[in-house]
mmCIF file of C-alpha atoms in Angstrom:
data_model
loop_
_atom_site.group_PDB
_atom_site.id
_atom_site.type_symbol
_atom_site.label_atom_id
_atom_site.label_comp_id
_atom_site.label_asym_id
_atom_site.label_seq_id
_atom_site.Cartn_x
_atom_site.Cartn_y
_atom_site.Cartn_z
ATOM 1 C CA ALA A 1 -13.405 -25.347 -21.337
ATOM 2 C CA GLN A 2 -15.460 -23.952 -17.761
ATOM 3 C CA THR A 3 -17.926 -20.949 -17.758
ATOM 4 C CA ILE A 4 -19.681 -19.738 -14.882
ATOM 5 C CA HIS A 5 -21.894 -17.158 -15.128
ATOM 6 C CA GLN A 6 -23.941 -15.252 -13.200
ATOM 7 C CA TRP A 7 -27.945 -13.303 -12.766
ATOM 8 C CA PRO A 8 -29.059 -10.717 -12.791
ATOM 9 C CA VAL A 9 -25.803 -9.029 -13.098
ATOM 10 C CA ALA A 10 -27.660 -6.058 -11.227
ATOM 11 C CA GLU A 11 -30.502 -5.490 -8.471
ATOM 12 C CA ILE A 12 -31.986 -2.746 -6.880
ATOM 13 C CA LYS A 13 -34.065 -3.468 -4.687
ATOM 14 C CA ALA A 14 -36.265 -2.256 -1.366
ATOM 15 C CA VAL A 15 -35.902 -3.686 2.255
ATOM 16 C CA GLY A 16 -37.737 -5.961 2.832
ATOM 17 C CA SER A 17 -38.636 -7.916 -0.196
ATOM 18 C CA PRO A 18 -36.872 -11.409 -1.265
ATOM 19 C CA LEU A 19 -34.363 -12.067 -2.997
ATOM 20 C CA SER A 20 -32.688 -15.209 -5.559
ATOM 21 C CA LEU A 21 -29.499 -15.118 -6.813
ATOM 22 C CA GLY A 22 -28.588 -17.452 -9.362
ATOM 23 C CA CYS A 23 -25.563 -19.184 -10.015
ATOM 24 C CA THR A 24 -24.325 -21.609 -13.052
ATOM 25 C CA ILE A 25 -22.091 -24.030 -13.986
ATOM 26 C CA LYS A 26 -21.264 -25.517 -17.327
ATOM 27 C CA GLY A 27 -17.953 -27.625 -18.882
ATOM 28 C CA LYS A 28 -17.351 -29.291 -15.550
ATOM 29 C CA SER A 29 -19.482 -32.110 -13.201
ATOM 30 C CA SER A 30 -19.366 -32.257 -10.308
ATOM 31 C CA PRO A 31 -17.674 -29.188 -8.500
ATOM 32 C CA ASN A 32 -17.913 -27.289 -5.294
ATOM 33 C CA LEU A 33 -19.713 -24.058 -5.484
ATOM 34 C CA TYR A 34 -19.205 -21.163 -2.934
ATOM 35 C CA TRP A 35 -21.205 -17.768 -2.153
ATOM 36 C CA TYR A 36 -19.497 -15.071 -1.706
ATOM 37 C CA TRP A 37 -20.259 -11.315 -0.601
ATOM 38 C CA GLN A 38 -18.316 -8.826 -0.366
ATOM 39 C CA ALA A 39 -19.292 -5.079 0.733
ATOM 40 C CA THR A 40 -18.450 -1.968 -0.818
ATOM 41 C CA GLY A 41 -14.389 -1.753 -0.738
ATOM 42 C CA GLY A 42 -14.459 -4.968 2.412
ATOM 43 C CA THR A 43 -13.209 -8.892 1.233
ATOM 44 C CA LEU A 44 -14.154 -11.666 0.563
ATOM 45 C CA GLN A 45 -16.568 -13.329 3.348
ATOM 46 C CA GLN A 46 -17.724 -16.973 2.441
ATOM 47 C CA LEU A 47 -20.646 -17.611 2.534
ATOM 48 C CA PHE A 48 -21.792 -21.449 1.766
ATOM 49 C CA TYR A 49 -20.227 -24.212 0.373
ATOM 50 C CA SER A 50 -21.574 -27.033 -1.121
ATOM 51 C CA ILE A 51 -19.789 -30.357 -2.673
ATOM 52 C CA THR A 52 -22.637 -31.950 -4.189
ATOM 53 C CA VAL A 53 -26.677 -31.177 -4.520
ATOM 54 C CA GLY A 54 -28.537 -31.042 -1.653
ATOM 55 C CA GLN A 55 -26.573 -30.573 0.337
ATOM 56 C CA VAL A 56 -25.308 -26.784 1.681
ATOM 57 C CA GLU A 57 -23.008 -25.905 4.284
ATOM 58 C CA SER A 58 -23.146 -21.637 5.710
ATOM 59 C CA VAL A 59 -20.267 -20.624 6.381
ATOM 60 C CA VAL A 60 -21.437 -17.289 8.011
ATOM 61 C CA GLN A 61 -24.708 -16.372 8.367
ATOM 62 C CA LEU A 62 -26.111 -13.221 7.271
ATOM 63 C CA ASN A 63 -30.345 -13.371 8.019
ATOM 64 C CA LEU A 64 -29.313 -15.352 4.263
ATOM 65 C CA SER A 65 -30.021 -19.012 2.891
ATOM 66 C CA ALA A 66 -28.176 -21.075 -0.202
ATOM 67 C CA SER A 67 -29.321 -23.555 -2.241
ATOM 68 C CA ARG A 68 -28.018 -26.307 -4.695
ATOM 69 C CA PRO A 69 -31.382 -28.041 -6.783
ATOM 70 C CA LYS A 70 -28.781 -29.179 -9.321
ATOM 71 C CA ASP A 71 -25.355 -30.326 -9.946
ATOM 72 C CA ASP A 72 -24.796 -27.018 -11.829
ATOM 73 C CA GLN A 73 -26.618 -25.078 -10.453
ATOM 74 C CA PHE A 74 -26.082 -22.580 -6.600
ATOM 75 C CA ILE A 75 -29.228 -20.282 -5.673
ATOM 76 C CA LEU A 76 -28.977 -17.445 -2.743
ATOM 77 C CA SER A 77 -31.957 -16.521 -1.667
ATOM 78 C CA THR A 78 -33.525 -14.462 0.990
ATOM 79 C CA GLU A 79 -37.517 -13.615 2.250
ATOM 80 C CA LYS A 80 -36.648 -10.298 3.835
ATOM 81 C CA LEU A 81 -33.572 -8.558 2.135
ATOM 82 C CA LEU A 82 -31.880 -5.489 4.541
ATOM 83 C CA LEU A 83 -29.621 -2.806 4.378
ATOM 84 C CA SER A 84 -26.894 -4.074 5.200
ATOM 85 C CA HIS A 85 -27.333 -6.953 2.186
ATOM 86 C CA SER A 86 -26.080 -4.474 -0.155
ATOM 87 C CA GLY A 87 -22.681 -5.399 -2.122
ATOM 88 C CA PHE A 88 -20.846 -7.931 -3.857
ATOM 89 C CA TYR A 89 -22.611 -11.513 -4.421
ATOM 90 C CA LEU A 90 -19.707 -13.512 -6.156
ATOM 91 C CA CYS A 91 -20.171 -17.465 -6.399
ATOM 92 C CA ALA A 92 -17.342 -19.528 -6.885
ATOM 93 C CA TRP A 93 -16.386 -22.739 -7.927
ATOM 94 C CA SER A 94 -13.291 -25.394 -7.357
ATOM 95 C CA PRO A 95 -13.180 -28.474 -9.228
ATOM 96 C CA THR A 96 -13.147 -31.693 -6.858
ATOM 97 C CA ILE A 97 -10.062 -33.195 -7.560
ATOM 98 C CA ASN A 98 -7.785 -30.502 -7.022
ATOM 99 C CA GLN A 99 -10.550 -28.499 -4.585
ATOM 100 C CA ASP A 100 -8.333 -26.407 -3.892
ATOM 101 C CA THR A 101 -8.133 -24.018 -6.991
ATOM 102 C CA GLN A 102 -11.242 -21.268 -6.841
ATOM 103 C CA TYR A 103 -12.887 -19.760 -9.207
ATOM 104 C CA PHE A 104 -14.870 -16.811 -8.852
ATOM 105 C CA GLY A 105 -17.698 -15.744 -11.344
ATOM 106 C CA PRO A 106 -18.620 -12.355 -12.390
ATOM 107 C CA GLY A 107 -20.494 -11.296 -9.500
ATOM 108 C CA THR A 108 -24.240 -9.915 -8.771
ATOM 109 C CA ARG A 109 -24.254 -6.435 -7.767
ATOM 110 C CA LEU A 110 -27.462 -5.743 -5.398
ATOM 111 C CA LEU A 111 -28.510 -2.240 -3.880
ATOM 112 C CA VAL A 112 -31.327 -2.764 -1.047
ATOM 113 C CA LEU A 113 -32.670 0.432 -0.531
ATOM 114 C CA GLY B 1 -12.251 -20.052 12.804
ATOM 115 C CA GLU B 2 -9.279 -18.612 10.924
ATOM 116 C CA GLN B 3 -8.602 -14.783 11.224
ATOM 117 C CA VAL B 4 -5.493 -13.839 7.972
ATOM 118 C CA GLU B 5 -4.423 -10.225 8.684
ATOM 119 C CA GLN B 6 -3.039 -9.130 5.119
ATOM 120 C CA LEU B 7 -0.669 -5.095 5.609
ATOM 121 C CA PRO B 8 -0.072 -2.850 4.337
ATOM 122 C CA SER B 9 -3.560 -1.363 3.655
ATOM 123 C CA ILE B 10 -2.728 0.907 1.288
ATOM 124 C CA LEU B 11 0.464 0.358 -1.241
ATOM 125 C CA ARG B 12 2.411 3.311 -3.738
ATOM 126 C CA VAL B 13 5.198 2.279 -5.619
ATOM 127 C CA GLN B 14 7.070 3.752 -8.743
ATOM 128 C CA GLU B 15 6.703 2.088 -11.724
ATOM 129 C CA ARG B 16 9.368 -1.203 -12.691
ATOM 130 C CA SER B 17 9.977 -0.789 -8.564
ATOM 131 C CA SER B 18 8.447 -3.879 -6.849
ATOM 132 C CA ALA B 19 5.736 -3.949 -4.680
ATOM 133 C CA SER B 20 5.527 -6.571 -1.074
ATOM 134 C CA ILE B 21 2.219 -7.938 0.260
ATOM 135 C CA ASN B 22 2.361 -9.348 3.960
ATOM 136 C CA CYS B 23 -0.137 -11.975 4.522
ATOM 137 C CA THR B 24 -0.459 -14.216 8.336
ATOM 138 C CA TYR B 25 -2.582 -16.984 9.568
ATOM 139 C CA GLU B 26 -3.950 -19.119 12.348
ATOM 140 C CA ASN B 27 -4.222 -22.333 12.211
ATOM 141 C CA SER B 28 -1.388 -24.555 11.259
ATOM 142 C CA ALA B 29 -3.460 -26.433 9.599
ATOM 143 C CA SER B 30 -3.816 -24.589 6.961
ATOM 144 C CA ASN B 31 -2.220 -25.704 3.401
ATOM 145 C CA TYR B 32 -3.564 -23.664 0.451
ATOM 146 C CA PHE B 33 -2.769 -20.489 -0.474
ATOM 147 C CA PRO B 34 -3.962 -17.722 -3.364
ATOM 148 C CA TRP B 35 -3.398 -15.136 -4.063
ATOM 149 C CA TYR B 36 -6.166 -12.617 -5.952
ATOM 150 C CA LYS B 37 -6.050 -9.044 -7.830
ATOM 151 C CA GLN B 38 -9.629 -7.734 -8.147
ATOM 152 C CA GLU B 39 -9.518 -4.177 -10.320
ATOM 153 C CA PRO B 40 -12.935 -1.885 -9.066
ATOM 154 C CA GLY B 41 -15.774 -3.103 -10.839
ATOM 155 C CA GLU B 42 -14.733 -6.689 -11.579
ATOM 156 C CA ASN B 43 -14.431 -10.425 -10.094
ATOM 157 C CA PRO B 44 -11.241 -11.301 -8.212
ATOM 158 C CA LYS B 45 -9.122 -13.517 -10.619
ATOM 159 C CA LEU B 46 -6.524 -16.239 -9.015
ATOM 160 C CA ILE B 47 -2.805 -15.025 -10.301
ATOM 161 C CA ILE B 48 -0.516 -16.973 -8.199
ATOM 162 C CA ASP B 49 -1.375 -19.745 -5.629
ATOM 163 C CA ILE B 50 1.260 -22.265 -2.927
ATOM 164 C CA ARG B 51 0.206 -24.837 -1.017
ATOM 165 C CA SER B 52 1.893 -25.898 1.693
ATOM 166 C CA ASN B 53 4.427 -28.346 0.701
ATOM 167 C CA MET B 54 6.480 -25.680 -1.212
ATOM 168 C CA GLU B 55 8.311 -22.265 0.332
ATOM 169 C CA ARG B 56 8.830 -20.113 -3.054
ATOM 170 C CA LYS B 57 6.613 -20.212 -6.169
ATOM 171 C CA GLN B 58 7.316 -17.732 -9.174
ATOM 172 C CA ILE B 59 5.170 -17.581 -12.068
ATOM 173 C CA GLN B 60 7.214 -14.477 -14.519
ATOM 174 C CA GLY B 61 6.805 -11.283 -12.596
ATOM 175 C CA LEU B 62 4.748 -12.320 -9.745
ATOM 176 C CA ILE B 63 6.635 -14.004 -6.460
ATOM 177 C CA VAL B 64 4.655 -15.610 -3.457
ATOM 178 C CA LEU B 65 6.895 -16.978 -0.325
ATOM 179 C CA LEU B 66 4.976 -19.043 2.445
ATOM 180 C CA ASP B 67 6.883 -19.103 6.105
ATOM 181 C CA LYS B 68 4.784 -22.191 7.802
ATOM 182 C CA LYS B 69 7.085 -21.982 10.954
ATOM 183 C CA ALA B 70 5.702 -17.942 11.043
ATOM 184 C CA LYS B 71 2.644 -18.611 9.802
ATOM 185 C CA ARG B 72 3.660 -16.237 7.118
ATOM 186 C CA PHE B 73 3.169 -15.516 3.793
ATOM 187 C CA SER B 74 3.721 -13.213 1.158
ATOM 188 C CA LEU B 75 3.227 -11.527 -2.775
ATOM 189 C CA HIS B 76 6.247 -9.959 -4.405
ATOM 190 C CA ILE B 77 6.031 -8.560 -7.608
ATOM 191 C CA THR B 78 9.106 -7.058 -9.956
ATOM 192 C CA ASP B 79 9.221 -4.883 -12.072
ATOM 193 C CA THR B 80 5.841 -3.283 -11.728
ATOM 194 C CA GLN B 81 3.570 -1.329 -14.534
ATOM 195 C CA PRO B 82 0.335 0.738 -14.082
ATOM 196 C CA ALA B 83 -1.332 -2.173 -15.003
ATOM 197 C CA ASP B 84 -0.741 -4.044 -11.885
ATOM 198 C CA SER B 85 -2.399 -1.413 -9.749
ATOM 199 C CA ALA B 86 -5.745 -3.096 -8.069
ATOM 200 C CA MET B 87 -6.716 -4.648 -5.095
ATOM 201 C CA TYR B 88 -5.010 -7.638 -4.279
ATOM 202 C CA PHE B 89 -5.951 -10.708 -1.898
ATOM 203 C CA CYS B 90 -3.987 -12.812 -0.235
ATOM 204 C CA ALA B 91 -6.198 -16.095 1.236
ATOM 205 C CA ALA B 92 -5.809 -19.658 3.616
ATOM 206 C CA SER B 93 -7.472 -22.709 3.174
ATOM 207 C CA ASP B 94 -7.525 -25.123 5.425
ATOM 208 C CA THR B 95 -7.714 -29.169 5.704
ATOM 209 C CA GLY B 96 -10.263 -30.180 3.155
ATOM 210 C CA TYR B 97 -11.229 -26.745 0.750
ATOM 211 C CA GLN B 98 -14.396 -26.125 2.171
ATOM 212 C CA ASN B 99 -13.758 -23.314 3.720
ATOM 213 C CA PHE B 100 -11.643 -20.079 2.100
ATOM 214 C CA TYR B 101 -10.489 -16.719 4.865
ATOM 215 C CA PHE B 102 -9.147 -13.710 2.579
ATOM 216 C CA GLY B 103 -7.210 -10.792 3.794
ATOM 217 C CA LYS B 104 -9.007 -7.485 4.150
ATOM 218 C CA GLY B 105 -6.925 -6.982 0.965
ATOM 219 C CA THR B 106 -4.590 -4.274 0.060
ATOM 220 C CA SER B 107 -5.115 -1.447 -2.733
ATOM 221 C CA LEU B 108 -1.630 -0.824 -5.227
ATOM 222 C CA THR B 109 -0.909 1.760 -6.869
ATOM 223 C CA VAL B 110 1.822 1.902 -9.222
ATOM 224 C CA ILE B 111 2.699 4.968 -9.839
ATOM 225 C CA PRO B 112 3.789 5.996 -13.818
#
């Protein structure tokens, strides 16, 4: 069975500080991977997607970047956090054969002060 | 990009009645429409989905209808229970399934 992990679970960071969030999926080779952001009480906004190692497509620029250094790993980062970066960051995966169905990871809660 | 409109934003129903949530989309090339349930503090969970080659799908008490001509799809929860209380999101995916566009969500409260 596939499992998806995100780290950290939660983080409190200062404005202007760097950020790195991680996502790992186990039990599935070559998945499509996605990053989403959700403001408190808001909808899900897709940020990035990746269909293979080393390839990342940006959907919405929020002064964030993403990388896929390994087949099972997706990283979201920024060098300088803004207050508006606060929210819930969700990683999702979908099988490459039946590419549509998405499953979300547990998420990382970020508070920027 | 695709715009997905979701209504109502707030829905309160009596236990054992039905609840309906409606979504519309703009891109006629959209061909996959999932529905997610999100409880407070949790991640969204896929509850049902429908593809463009179908008009209706049912999983137990969940029914999804798709009207491609009207670019409209809907979720119907029959025989609601308090445990159905949550946020519900509809989404549409474009051809290639790379981009997913979510509605703004519906907060459903089932009153015992």
